XYZ file of C-alpha atoms in Angstrom:
611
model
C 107.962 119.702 228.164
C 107.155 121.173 224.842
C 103.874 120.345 222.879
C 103.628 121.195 219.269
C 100.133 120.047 219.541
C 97.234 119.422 221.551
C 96.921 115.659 221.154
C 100.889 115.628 222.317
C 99.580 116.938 225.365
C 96.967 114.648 225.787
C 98.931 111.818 225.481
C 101.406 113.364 227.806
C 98.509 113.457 230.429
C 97.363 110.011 229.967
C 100.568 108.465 230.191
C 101.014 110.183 233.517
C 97.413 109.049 234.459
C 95.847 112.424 234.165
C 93.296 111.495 231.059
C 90.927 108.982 230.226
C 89.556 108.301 226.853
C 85.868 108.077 226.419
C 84.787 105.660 223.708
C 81.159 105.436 224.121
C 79.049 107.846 221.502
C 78.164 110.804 223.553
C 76.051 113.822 222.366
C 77.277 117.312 222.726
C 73.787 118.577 223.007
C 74.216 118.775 226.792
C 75.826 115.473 227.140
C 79.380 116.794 226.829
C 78.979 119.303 229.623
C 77.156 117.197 231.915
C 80.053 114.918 231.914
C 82.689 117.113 231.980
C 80.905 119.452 235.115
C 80.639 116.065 236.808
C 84.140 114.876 236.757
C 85.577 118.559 237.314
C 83.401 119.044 240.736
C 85.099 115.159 241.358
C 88.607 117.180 240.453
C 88.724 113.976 238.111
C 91.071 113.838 235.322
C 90.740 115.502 231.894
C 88.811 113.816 229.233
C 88.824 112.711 225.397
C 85.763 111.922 224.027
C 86.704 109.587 220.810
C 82.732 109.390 219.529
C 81.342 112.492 219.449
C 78.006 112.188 217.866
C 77.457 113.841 214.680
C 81.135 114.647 213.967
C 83.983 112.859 212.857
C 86.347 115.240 215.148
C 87.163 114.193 218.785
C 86.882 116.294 221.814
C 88.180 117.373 224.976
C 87.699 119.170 228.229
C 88.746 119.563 231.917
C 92.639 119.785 230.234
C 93.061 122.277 233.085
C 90.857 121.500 235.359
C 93.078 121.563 238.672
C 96.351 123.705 239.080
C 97.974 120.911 239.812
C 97.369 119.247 236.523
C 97.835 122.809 234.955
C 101.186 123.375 236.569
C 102.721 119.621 235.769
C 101.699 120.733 232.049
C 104.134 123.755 232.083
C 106.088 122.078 234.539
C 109.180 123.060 232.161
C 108.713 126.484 231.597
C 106.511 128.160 234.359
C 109.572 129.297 236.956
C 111.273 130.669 233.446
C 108.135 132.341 232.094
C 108.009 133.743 236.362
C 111.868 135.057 236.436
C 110.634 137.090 233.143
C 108.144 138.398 234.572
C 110.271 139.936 237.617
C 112.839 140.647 235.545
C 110.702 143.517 233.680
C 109.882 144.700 236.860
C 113.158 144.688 237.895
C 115.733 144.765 235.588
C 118.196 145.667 237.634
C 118.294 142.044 238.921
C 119.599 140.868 235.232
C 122.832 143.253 235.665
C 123.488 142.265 239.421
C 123.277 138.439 237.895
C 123.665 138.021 234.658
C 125.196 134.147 234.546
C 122.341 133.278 237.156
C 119.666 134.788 234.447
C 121.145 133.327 231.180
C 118.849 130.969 230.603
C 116.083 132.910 231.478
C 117.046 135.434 228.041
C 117.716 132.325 226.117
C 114.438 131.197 227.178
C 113.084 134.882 225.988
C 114.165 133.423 222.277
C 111.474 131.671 222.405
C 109.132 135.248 222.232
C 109.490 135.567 218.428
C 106.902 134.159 216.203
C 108.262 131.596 213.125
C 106.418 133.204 210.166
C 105.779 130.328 207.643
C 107.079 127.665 208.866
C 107.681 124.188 206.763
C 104.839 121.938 208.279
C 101.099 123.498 208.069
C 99.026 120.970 209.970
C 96.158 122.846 210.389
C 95.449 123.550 206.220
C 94.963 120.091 206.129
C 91.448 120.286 205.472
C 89.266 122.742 204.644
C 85.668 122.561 206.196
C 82.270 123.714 207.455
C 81.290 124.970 210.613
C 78.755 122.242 210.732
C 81.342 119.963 210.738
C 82.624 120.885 214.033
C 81.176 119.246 217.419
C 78.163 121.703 217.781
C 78.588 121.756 221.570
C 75.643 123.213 223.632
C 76.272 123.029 227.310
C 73.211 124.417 228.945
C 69.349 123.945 228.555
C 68.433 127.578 227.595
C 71.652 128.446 225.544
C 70.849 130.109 222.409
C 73.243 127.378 220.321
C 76.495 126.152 220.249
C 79.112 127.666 221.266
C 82.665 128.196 221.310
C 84.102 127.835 224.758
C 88.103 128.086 224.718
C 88.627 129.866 221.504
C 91.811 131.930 220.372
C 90.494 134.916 218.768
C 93.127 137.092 216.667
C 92.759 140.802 215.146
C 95.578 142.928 214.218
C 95.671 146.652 214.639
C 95.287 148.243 211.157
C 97.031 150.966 211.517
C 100.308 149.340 213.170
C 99.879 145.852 211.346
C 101.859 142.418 212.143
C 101.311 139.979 214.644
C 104.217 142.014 217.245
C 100.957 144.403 217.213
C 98.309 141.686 217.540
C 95.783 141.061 220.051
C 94.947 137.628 221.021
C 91.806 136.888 223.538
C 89.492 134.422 224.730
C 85.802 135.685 223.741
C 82.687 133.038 223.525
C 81.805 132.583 220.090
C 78.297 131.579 218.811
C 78.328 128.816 216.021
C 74.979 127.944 215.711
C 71.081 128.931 216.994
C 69.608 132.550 216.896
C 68.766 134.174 213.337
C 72.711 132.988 213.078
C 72.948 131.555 208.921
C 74.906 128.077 209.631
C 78.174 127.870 207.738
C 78.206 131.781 206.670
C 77.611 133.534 209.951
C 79.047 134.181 213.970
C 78.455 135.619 217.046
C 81.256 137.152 218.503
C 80.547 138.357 222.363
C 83.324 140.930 223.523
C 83.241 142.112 226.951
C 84.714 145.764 227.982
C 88.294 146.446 228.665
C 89.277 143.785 225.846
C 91.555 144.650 223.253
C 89.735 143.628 220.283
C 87.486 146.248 221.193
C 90.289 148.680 220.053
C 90.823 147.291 217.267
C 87.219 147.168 216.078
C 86.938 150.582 216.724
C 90.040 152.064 214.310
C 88.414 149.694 211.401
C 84.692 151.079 211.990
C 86.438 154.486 211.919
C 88.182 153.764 208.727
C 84.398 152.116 207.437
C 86.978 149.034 206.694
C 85.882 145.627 207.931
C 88.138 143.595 210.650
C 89.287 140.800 209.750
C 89.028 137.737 212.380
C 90.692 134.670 212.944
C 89.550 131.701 215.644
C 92.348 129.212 216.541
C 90.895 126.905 218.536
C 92.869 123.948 220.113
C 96.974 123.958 219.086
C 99.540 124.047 222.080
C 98.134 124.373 225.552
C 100.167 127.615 226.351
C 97.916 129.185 222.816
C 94.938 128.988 225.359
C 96.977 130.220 228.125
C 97.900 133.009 226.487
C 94.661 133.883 225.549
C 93.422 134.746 228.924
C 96.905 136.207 230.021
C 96.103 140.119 231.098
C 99.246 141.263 229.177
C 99.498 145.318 228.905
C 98.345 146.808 225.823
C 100.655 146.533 222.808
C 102.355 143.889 223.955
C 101.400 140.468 221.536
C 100.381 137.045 223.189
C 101.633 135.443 220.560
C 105.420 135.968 222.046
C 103.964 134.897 225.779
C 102.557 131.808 224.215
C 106.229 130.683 222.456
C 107.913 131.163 225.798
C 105.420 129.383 227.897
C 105.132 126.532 225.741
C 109.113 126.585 225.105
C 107.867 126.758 220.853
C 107.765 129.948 219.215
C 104.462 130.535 217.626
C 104.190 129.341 214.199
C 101.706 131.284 211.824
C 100.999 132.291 207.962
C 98.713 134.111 206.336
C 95.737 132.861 203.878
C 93.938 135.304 201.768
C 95.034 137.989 204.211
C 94.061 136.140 207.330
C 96.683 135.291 210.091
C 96.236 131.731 210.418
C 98.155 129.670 213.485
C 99.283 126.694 211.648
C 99.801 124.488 214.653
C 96.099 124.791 215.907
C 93.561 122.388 215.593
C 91.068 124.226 213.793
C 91.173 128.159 212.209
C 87.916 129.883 211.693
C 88.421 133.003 209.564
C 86.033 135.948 208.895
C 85.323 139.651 208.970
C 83.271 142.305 211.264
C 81.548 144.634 209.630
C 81.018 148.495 211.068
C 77.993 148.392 212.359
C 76.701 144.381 211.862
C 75.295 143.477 214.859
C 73.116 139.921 215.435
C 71.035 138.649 218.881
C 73.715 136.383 220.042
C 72.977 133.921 223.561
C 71.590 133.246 225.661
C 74.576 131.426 227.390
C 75.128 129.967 230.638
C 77.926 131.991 232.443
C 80.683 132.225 234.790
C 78.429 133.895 237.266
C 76.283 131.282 238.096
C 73.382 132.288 235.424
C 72.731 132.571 231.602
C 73.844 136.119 229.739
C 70.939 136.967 228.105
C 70.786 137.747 224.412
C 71.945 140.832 223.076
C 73.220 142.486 220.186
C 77.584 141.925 219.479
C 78.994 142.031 216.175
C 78.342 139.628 213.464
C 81.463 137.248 211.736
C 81.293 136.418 208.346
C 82.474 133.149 207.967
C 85.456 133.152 205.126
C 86.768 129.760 205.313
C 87.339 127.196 208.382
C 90.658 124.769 208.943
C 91.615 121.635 210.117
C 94.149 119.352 211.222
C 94.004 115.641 210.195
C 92.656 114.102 213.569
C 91.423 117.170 214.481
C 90.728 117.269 218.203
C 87.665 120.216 219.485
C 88.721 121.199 223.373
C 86.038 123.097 225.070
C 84.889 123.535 228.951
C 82.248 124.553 230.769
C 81.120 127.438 232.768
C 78.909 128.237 235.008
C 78.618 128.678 239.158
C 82.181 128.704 240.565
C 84.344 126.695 240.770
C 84.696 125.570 237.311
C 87.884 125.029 235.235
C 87.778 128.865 234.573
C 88.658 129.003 238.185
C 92.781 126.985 237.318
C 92.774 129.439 234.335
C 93.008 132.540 237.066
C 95.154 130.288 239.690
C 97.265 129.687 237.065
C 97.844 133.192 235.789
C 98.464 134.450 239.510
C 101.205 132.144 240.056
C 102.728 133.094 236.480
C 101.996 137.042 236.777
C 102.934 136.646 240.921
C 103.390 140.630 242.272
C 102.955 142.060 239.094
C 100.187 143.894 240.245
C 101.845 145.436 243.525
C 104.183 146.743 240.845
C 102.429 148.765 239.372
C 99.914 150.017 242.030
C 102.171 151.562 244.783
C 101.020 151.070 248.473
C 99.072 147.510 247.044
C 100.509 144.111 249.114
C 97.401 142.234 248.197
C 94.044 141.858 246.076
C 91.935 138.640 245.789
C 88.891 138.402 243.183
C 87.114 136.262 244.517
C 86.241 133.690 242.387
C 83.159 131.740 244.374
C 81.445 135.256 243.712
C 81.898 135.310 240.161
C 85.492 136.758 240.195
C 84.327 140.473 239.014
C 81.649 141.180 241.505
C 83.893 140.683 244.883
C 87.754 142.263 245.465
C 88.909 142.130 248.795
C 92.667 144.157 249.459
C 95.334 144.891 251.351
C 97.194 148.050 251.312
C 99.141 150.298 253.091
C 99.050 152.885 255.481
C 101.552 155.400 255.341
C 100.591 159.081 254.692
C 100.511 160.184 258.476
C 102.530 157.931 260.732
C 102.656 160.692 263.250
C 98.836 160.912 263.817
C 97.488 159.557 266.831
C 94.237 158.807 265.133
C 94.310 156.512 262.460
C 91.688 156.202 259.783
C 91.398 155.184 255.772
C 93.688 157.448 254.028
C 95.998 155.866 251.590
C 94.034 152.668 251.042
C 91.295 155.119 249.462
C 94.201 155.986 246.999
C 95.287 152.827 246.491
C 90.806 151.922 246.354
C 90.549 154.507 243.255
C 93.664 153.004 241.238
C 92.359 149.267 241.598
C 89.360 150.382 240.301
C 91.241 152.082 237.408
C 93.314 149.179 236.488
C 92.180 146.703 233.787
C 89.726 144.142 234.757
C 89.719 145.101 238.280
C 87.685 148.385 236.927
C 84.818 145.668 236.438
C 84.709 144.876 240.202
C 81.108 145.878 242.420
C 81.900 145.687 245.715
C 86.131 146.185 247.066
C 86.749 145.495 250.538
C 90.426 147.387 251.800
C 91.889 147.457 254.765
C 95.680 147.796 255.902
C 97.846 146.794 258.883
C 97.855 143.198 260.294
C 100.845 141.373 258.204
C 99.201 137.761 259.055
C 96.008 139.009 257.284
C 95.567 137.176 254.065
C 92.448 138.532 251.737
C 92.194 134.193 250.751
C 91.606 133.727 254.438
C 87.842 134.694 253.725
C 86.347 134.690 257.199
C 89.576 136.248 258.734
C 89.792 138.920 256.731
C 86.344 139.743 256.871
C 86.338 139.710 260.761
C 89.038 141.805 260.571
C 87.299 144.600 258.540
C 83.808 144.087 260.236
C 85.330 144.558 263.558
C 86.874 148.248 262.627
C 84.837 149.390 260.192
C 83.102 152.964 260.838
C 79.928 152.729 258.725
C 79.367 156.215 259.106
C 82.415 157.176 257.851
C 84.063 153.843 255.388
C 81.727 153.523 252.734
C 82.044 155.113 249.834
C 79.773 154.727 246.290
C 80.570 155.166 242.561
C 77.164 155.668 240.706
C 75.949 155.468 236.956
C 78.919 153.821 235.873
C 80.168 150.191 234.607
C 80.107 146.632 235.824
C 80.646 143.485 233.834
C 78.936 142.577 231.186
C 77.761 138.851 232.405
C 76.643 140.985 235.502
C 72.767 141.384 235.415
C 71.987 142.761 238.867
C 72.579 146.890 237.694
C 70.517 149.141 235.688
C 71.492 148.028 232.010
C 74.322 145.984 230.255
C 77.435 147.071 231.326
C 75.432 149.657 234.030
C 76.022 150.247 237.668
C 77.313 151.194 240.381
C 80.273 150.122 243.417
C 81.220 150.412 246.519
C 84.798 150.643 248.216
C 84.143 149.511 252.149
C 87.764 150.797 253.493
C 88.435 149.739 256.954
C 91.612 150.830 259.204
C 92.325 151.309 262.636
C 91.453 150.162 265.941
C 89.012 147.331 266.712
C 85.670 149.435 267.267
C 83.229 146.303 268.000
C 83.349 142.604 268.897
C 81.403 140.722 266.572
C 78.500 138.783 267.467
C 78.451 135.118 266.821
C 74.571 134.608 267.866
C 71.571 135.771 267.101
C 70.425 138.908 268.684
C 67.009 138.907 270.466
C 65.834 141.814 268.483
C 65.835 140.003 265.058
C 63.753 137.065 266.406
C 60.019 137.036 265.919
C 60.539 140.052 262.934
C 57.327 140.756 261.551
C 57.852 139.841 257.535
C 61.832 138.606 258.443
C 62.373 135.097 259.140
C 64.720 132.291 260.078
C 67.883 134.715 261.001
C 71.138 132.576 260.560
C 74.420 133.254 261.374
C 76.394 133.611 258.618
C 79.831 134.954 259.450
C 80.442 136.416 262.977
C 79.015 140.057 262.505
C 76.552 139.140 259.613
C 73.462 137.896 259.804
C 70.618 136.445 257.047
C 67.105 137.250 257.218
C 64.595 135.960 255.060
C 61.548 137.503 253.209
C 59.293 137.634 250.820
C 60.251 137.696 247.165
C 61.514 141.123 246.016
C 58.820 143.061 243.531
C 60.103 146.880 242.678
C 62.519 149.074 244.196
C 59.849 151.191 245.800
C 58.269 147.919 247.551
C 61.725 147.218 248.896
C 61.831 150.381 250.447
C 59.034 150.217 252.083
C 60.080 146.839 253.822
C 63.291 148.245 254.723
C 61.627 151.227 256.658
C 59.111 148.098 258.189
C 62.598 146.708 259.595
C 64.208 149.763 260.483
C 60.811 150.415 262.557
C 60.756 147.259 264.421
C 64.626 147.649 265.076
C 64.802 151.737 265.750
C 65.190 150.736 269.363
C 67.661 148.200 269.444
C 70.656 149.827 268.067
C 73.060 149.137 271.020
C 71.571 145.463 270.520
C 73.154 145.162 266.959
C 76.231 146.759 267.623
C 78.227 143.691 267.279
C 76.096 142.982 263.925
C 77.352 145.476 261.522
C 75.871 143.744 258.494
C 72.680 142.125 257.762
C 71.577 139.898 254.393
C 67.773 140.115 253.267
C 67.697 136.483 251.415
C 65.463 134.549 249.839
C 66.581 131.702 251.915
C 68.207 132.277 254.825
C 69.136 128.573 255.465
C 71.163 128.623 251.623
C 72.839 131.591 252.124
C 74.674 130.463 255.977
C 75.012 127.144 254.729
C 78.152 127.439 253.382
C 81.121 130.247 252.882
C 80.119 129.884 248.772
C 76.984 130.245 248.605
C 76.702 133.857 250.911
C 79.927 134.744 248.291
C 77.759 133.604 245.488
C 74.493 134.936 246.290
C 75.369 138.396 247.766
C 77.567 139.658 245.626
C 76.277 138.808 242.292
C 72.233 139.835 243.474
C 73.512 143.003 244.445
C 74.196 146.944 242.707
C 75.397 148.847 245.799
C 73.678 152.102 245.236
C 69.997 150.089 244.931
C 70.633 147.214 247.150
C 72.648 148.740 249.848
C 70.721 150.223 253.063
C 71.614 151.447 256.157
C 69.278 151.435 259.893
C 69.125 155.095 260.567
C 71.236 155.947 257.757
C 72.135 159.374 256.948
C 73.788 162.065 253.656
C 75.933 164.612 254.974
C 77.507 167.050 252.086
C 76.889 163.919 249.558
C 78.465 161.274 251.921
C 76.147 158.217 253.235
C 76.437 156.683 256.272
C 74.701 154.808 258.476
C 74.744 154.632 262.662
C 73.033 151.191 262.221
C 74.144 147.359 260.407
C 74.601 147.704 256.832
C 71.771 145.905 255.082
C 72.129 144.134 251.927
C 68.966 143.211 249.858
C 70.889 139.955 248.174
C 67.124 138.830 246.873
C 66.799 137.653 243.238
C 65.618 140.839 241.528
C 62.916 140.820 238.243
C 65.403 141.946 236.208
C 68.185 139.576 237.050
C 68.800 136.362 234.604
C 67.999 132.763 235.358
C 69.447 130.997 237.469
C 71.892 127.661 235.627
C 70.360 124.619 236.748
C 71.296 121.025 235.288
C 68.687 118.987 233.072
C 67.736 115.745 235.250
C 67.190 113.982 232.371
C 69.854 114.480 230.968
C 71.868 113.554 234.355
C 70.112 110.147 234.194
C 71.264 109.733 230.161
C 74.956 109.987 231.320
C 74.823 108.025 234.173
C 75.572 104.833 231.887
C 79.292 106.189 231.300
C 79.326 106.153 235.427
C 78.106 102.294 235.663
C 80.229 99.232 236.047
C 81.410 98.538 231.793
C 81.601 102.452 231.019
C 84.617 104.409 230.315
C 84.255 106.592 233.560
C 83.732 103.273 235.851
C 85.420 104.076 239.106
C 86.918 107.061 238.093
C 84.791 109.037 240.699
């Protein structure tokens, strides 16, 4: 199916009962999102809001809010776009079948942008950024924001859109010291190629210029978020996903993509730099507000009927969530490519995506030695951590072996590495270096620390899947739960300072300093602030121990050990998962605001029945 637009696809949904249309007047101060998080966590359809109040442009969210829905849009292109992608990593498979690959290089066509094309929807009208649906999603954001934006920069010194990089970063439209109509925030993470091309034009003291398409063919957004190696343009991944080669011009110097909905142009200055957030994030809590560079508006597009898609994100799962589904079933063993020895890596997306990679790898440097330990998977450990995104990751679980293991088995695969795991030998830290940026629980933005746990070999324990004597009646530690076999929550008091926790940790390692053959079968243990939360359910220990903690602060170890630089422990592995001073605030839903929408729920609203 080919779109040349957004509202094509829209109808294309609806007709195939995967929309409904929203007539009622709804508020995007809060209102929008509150809907749209309550019919994604139904996995209800996606949504047009037709009154948006204080605009005259329409709206729309939870597009891709399943796979499902996200694969029947592509449904025409995605095994293409797939046989691509193995063909460049093996294009040997194009010679041995060249009339059984055909279509896939006719499809490849598609790849080149159409420079200035006939039709120009999108110069329609030219506007104001106050005329766009100002949508704020979360009590304590800092404004409106931009949520599923297209954000173009060329390199300067290899101009051209072949050259271009295309990315989804959050833009700021409104709140802050932020000049409504004139000015920007523009939020760019690390590891994002924008970043690169910021840095030649500060170099140069030249500004760099910026262009927002927001809306435009589904496969635009897609693109967007594709990791694509450096150099290589989205704009040619977006024509052959959406079967429509890319259509763009240029206006006063400024690439403009003439089938999106709306174009918001404007430069970066070296060295301009505003407060921009707070913003509620795909980690579960708000970013807090910090200086990123400052857009000067130039002049903002838009189609007639105009239609403003956004989502929402916050604790996972959110729609986010499809977005990286969707891009593992397009990208399938790309990865394995290019890291010898990998078979498998899962970021796991319930702990924030960045914070948690579990792997599997291979073992294959000694077959001939009787005793078998981590060798190659601590190769294969130092080039995930080198690659991309991945680099961003806090805490990577490896192992090797078992070919039923599957790292999206969660509890298997953790069994699996608990049970051979040699804590005074498998872990191994990276200090003083960088995390992601939405990731508040290290030493500074962008500061931290990780830790590879790489497991291989025989089973060493049996995990326990009760709770030991020893950790009942704890003096200060509370309610142990069972979390996973071999892990255990215990409950304290709220965390003050580092040198508080420290003491506490010695007050359990005291009280437990006798019971080590006790907790042999309990190789890790979870200091919570609620015990009962955190073994509730699989989510919420993902959620809450991985994003609360920096491995080198929040990792301990009963009668733990440094031998030539190496820690160990002969104890569990203790994880202080408590909220920490420093860490942001928590995203919680207004309750009024809950009760204001409720009305679109009730019998005579638009979304009646359809949860």
């Amino acid at each position: 199916m080919t779109y040349p637009s957004l509202e094509h696809c829209l109808v294309d949904l609806e007709k195939n009962g995967q929309l409904i249309r929203v007539k009622e007047e709804v508020d995007p101060y809060l209102e929008l999102a509150a809907i749209h998080l309550r019919i994604h966590e139904a996995g209800g359809p996606a949504l047009l809001f037709e009154n948006v109040k204080g605009s005259r442009f329409r709206a729309a969210s939870n597009i891709f809010g399943t796979l499902d829905r996200s694969k029947f849009i592509f449904r025409d292109t995605l095994a293409q776009v797939q046989q691509l992608i193995e063909l460049k990593n093996n294009p040997l498979k194009a010679i041995k079948h060249p009339l059984k690959n055909l279509n896939t290089g006719l499809a490849a066509l598609k790849a080149l942008p159409l420079k200035n094309p006939f039709s120009k929807p999108v110069l329609f009208n030219q506007i104001k950024i106050e005329d766009i649906p100002q949508v704020q999603h979360w009590p304590m954001d800092g404004g409106a924001f931009v949520t599923l934006p297209q954000v173009y920069t060329e390199d300067i010194d290899k101009p051209g859109i072949m050259n271009a990089n295309l990315g989804m970063y959050r833009i700021q439209l409104s709140g802050n010291d932020y000049v409504m109509n004139k000015e920007l925030g523009l939020h760019y993470q690390l590891h994002r190629g924008i970043g690169v091309h910021q840095s030649k034009t500060n170099k140069k003291g030249l500004p760099l210029k910026v262009s927002i398409f927001v809306g435009g063919p589904p496969a635009h957004s897609v693109a967007a978020v594709m990791p694509l190696p450096e150099g290589i343009s989205e704009a040619t991944f977006a024509g052959v996903l959406g079967n429509r080669r890319f259509r763009y011009c240029y206006v006063d110097g400024y690439c403009i993509s003439t089938d999106a909905d709306f174009v918001i142009t404007g430069e970066v200055y070296p060295n301009e730099n505003k407060p921009e957030g707070p913003f509620g994030d795909h980690l579960g809590y708000y970013s807090l507000k910090h200086p990123f560079p400052l857009m000067k508006v130039h002049k903002v597009f838009a189609k007639k009927n105009a239609i403003w898609p956004f989502t929402v994100v916050g604790r996972p799962p959110q729609e986010d969530t499809s977005f990286g589904q969707l891009i593992h079933e397009i990208a399938g063993n790309a990865l394995q490519q290019e890291i010898p020895g990998l078979k498998e890596v899962h970021a796991v997306d319930a702990a924030g995506v960045h914070p948690l990679l579990l792997a599997i790898g291979s073992e294959r440097y000694t077959p001939y030695s009787i005793q078998k330990q981590p060798a190659e998977i601590l190769t294969i450990a130092n080039h995930i951590l080198g690659t991309g995104q991945l680099s961003l990751a806090k805490f990577l679980f490896i192992t090797a072996g078992d070919e039923k293991l599957s790292t999206h088995n969660i509890p298997s695969y953790l069994q699996y590495i608990l049970q051979r795991i040699d804590l005074k030998r498998d872990v191994h830290f990276y200090t003083n270096t960088t995390i992601d940026t939405l990731d508040y629980s290290g030493t500074g933005l962008n500061s931290g620390s990780k830790v590879v746990l790489a497991a291989f070999g025989a089973i060493i324990r049996v995990l326990q899947t009760d709770i030991p004597d020893c950790l009942k009646g704890l003096q200060q530690f509370e309610n142990p739960q069972l979390v996973l076999p071999g892990i255990i929550a215990l409950q304290t008091k709220k965390f003050t300072d580092y040198a508080e926790a420290e003491k506490e940790i010695e007050i359990l390692t005291g009280q437990l300093k006798n019971n080590s053959s006790e907790l042999q079968s309990t190789p890790l243990l979870i200091i919570c602030d609620d015990a009962t939360f955190i073994s509730a359910a699989l989510n919420n220990f993902l959620w809450a121990t991985f994003t609360r903690c920096n491995p080198s602060h929040d990792i301990y170890g009963l009668d733990s050990f440094t031998t030539n630089k190496h820690w160990g422990c002969n104890g569990p592995l203790v994880f202080d998962a408590r909220i920490k001073p420093h860490h942001a605030p928590v995203l919680e839903k207004d309750a009024l605001v809950e009760k204001r929408i409720d009305r679109l729920f009730e019998k005579g609203g638009s979304l009646y029945g359809i949860i």
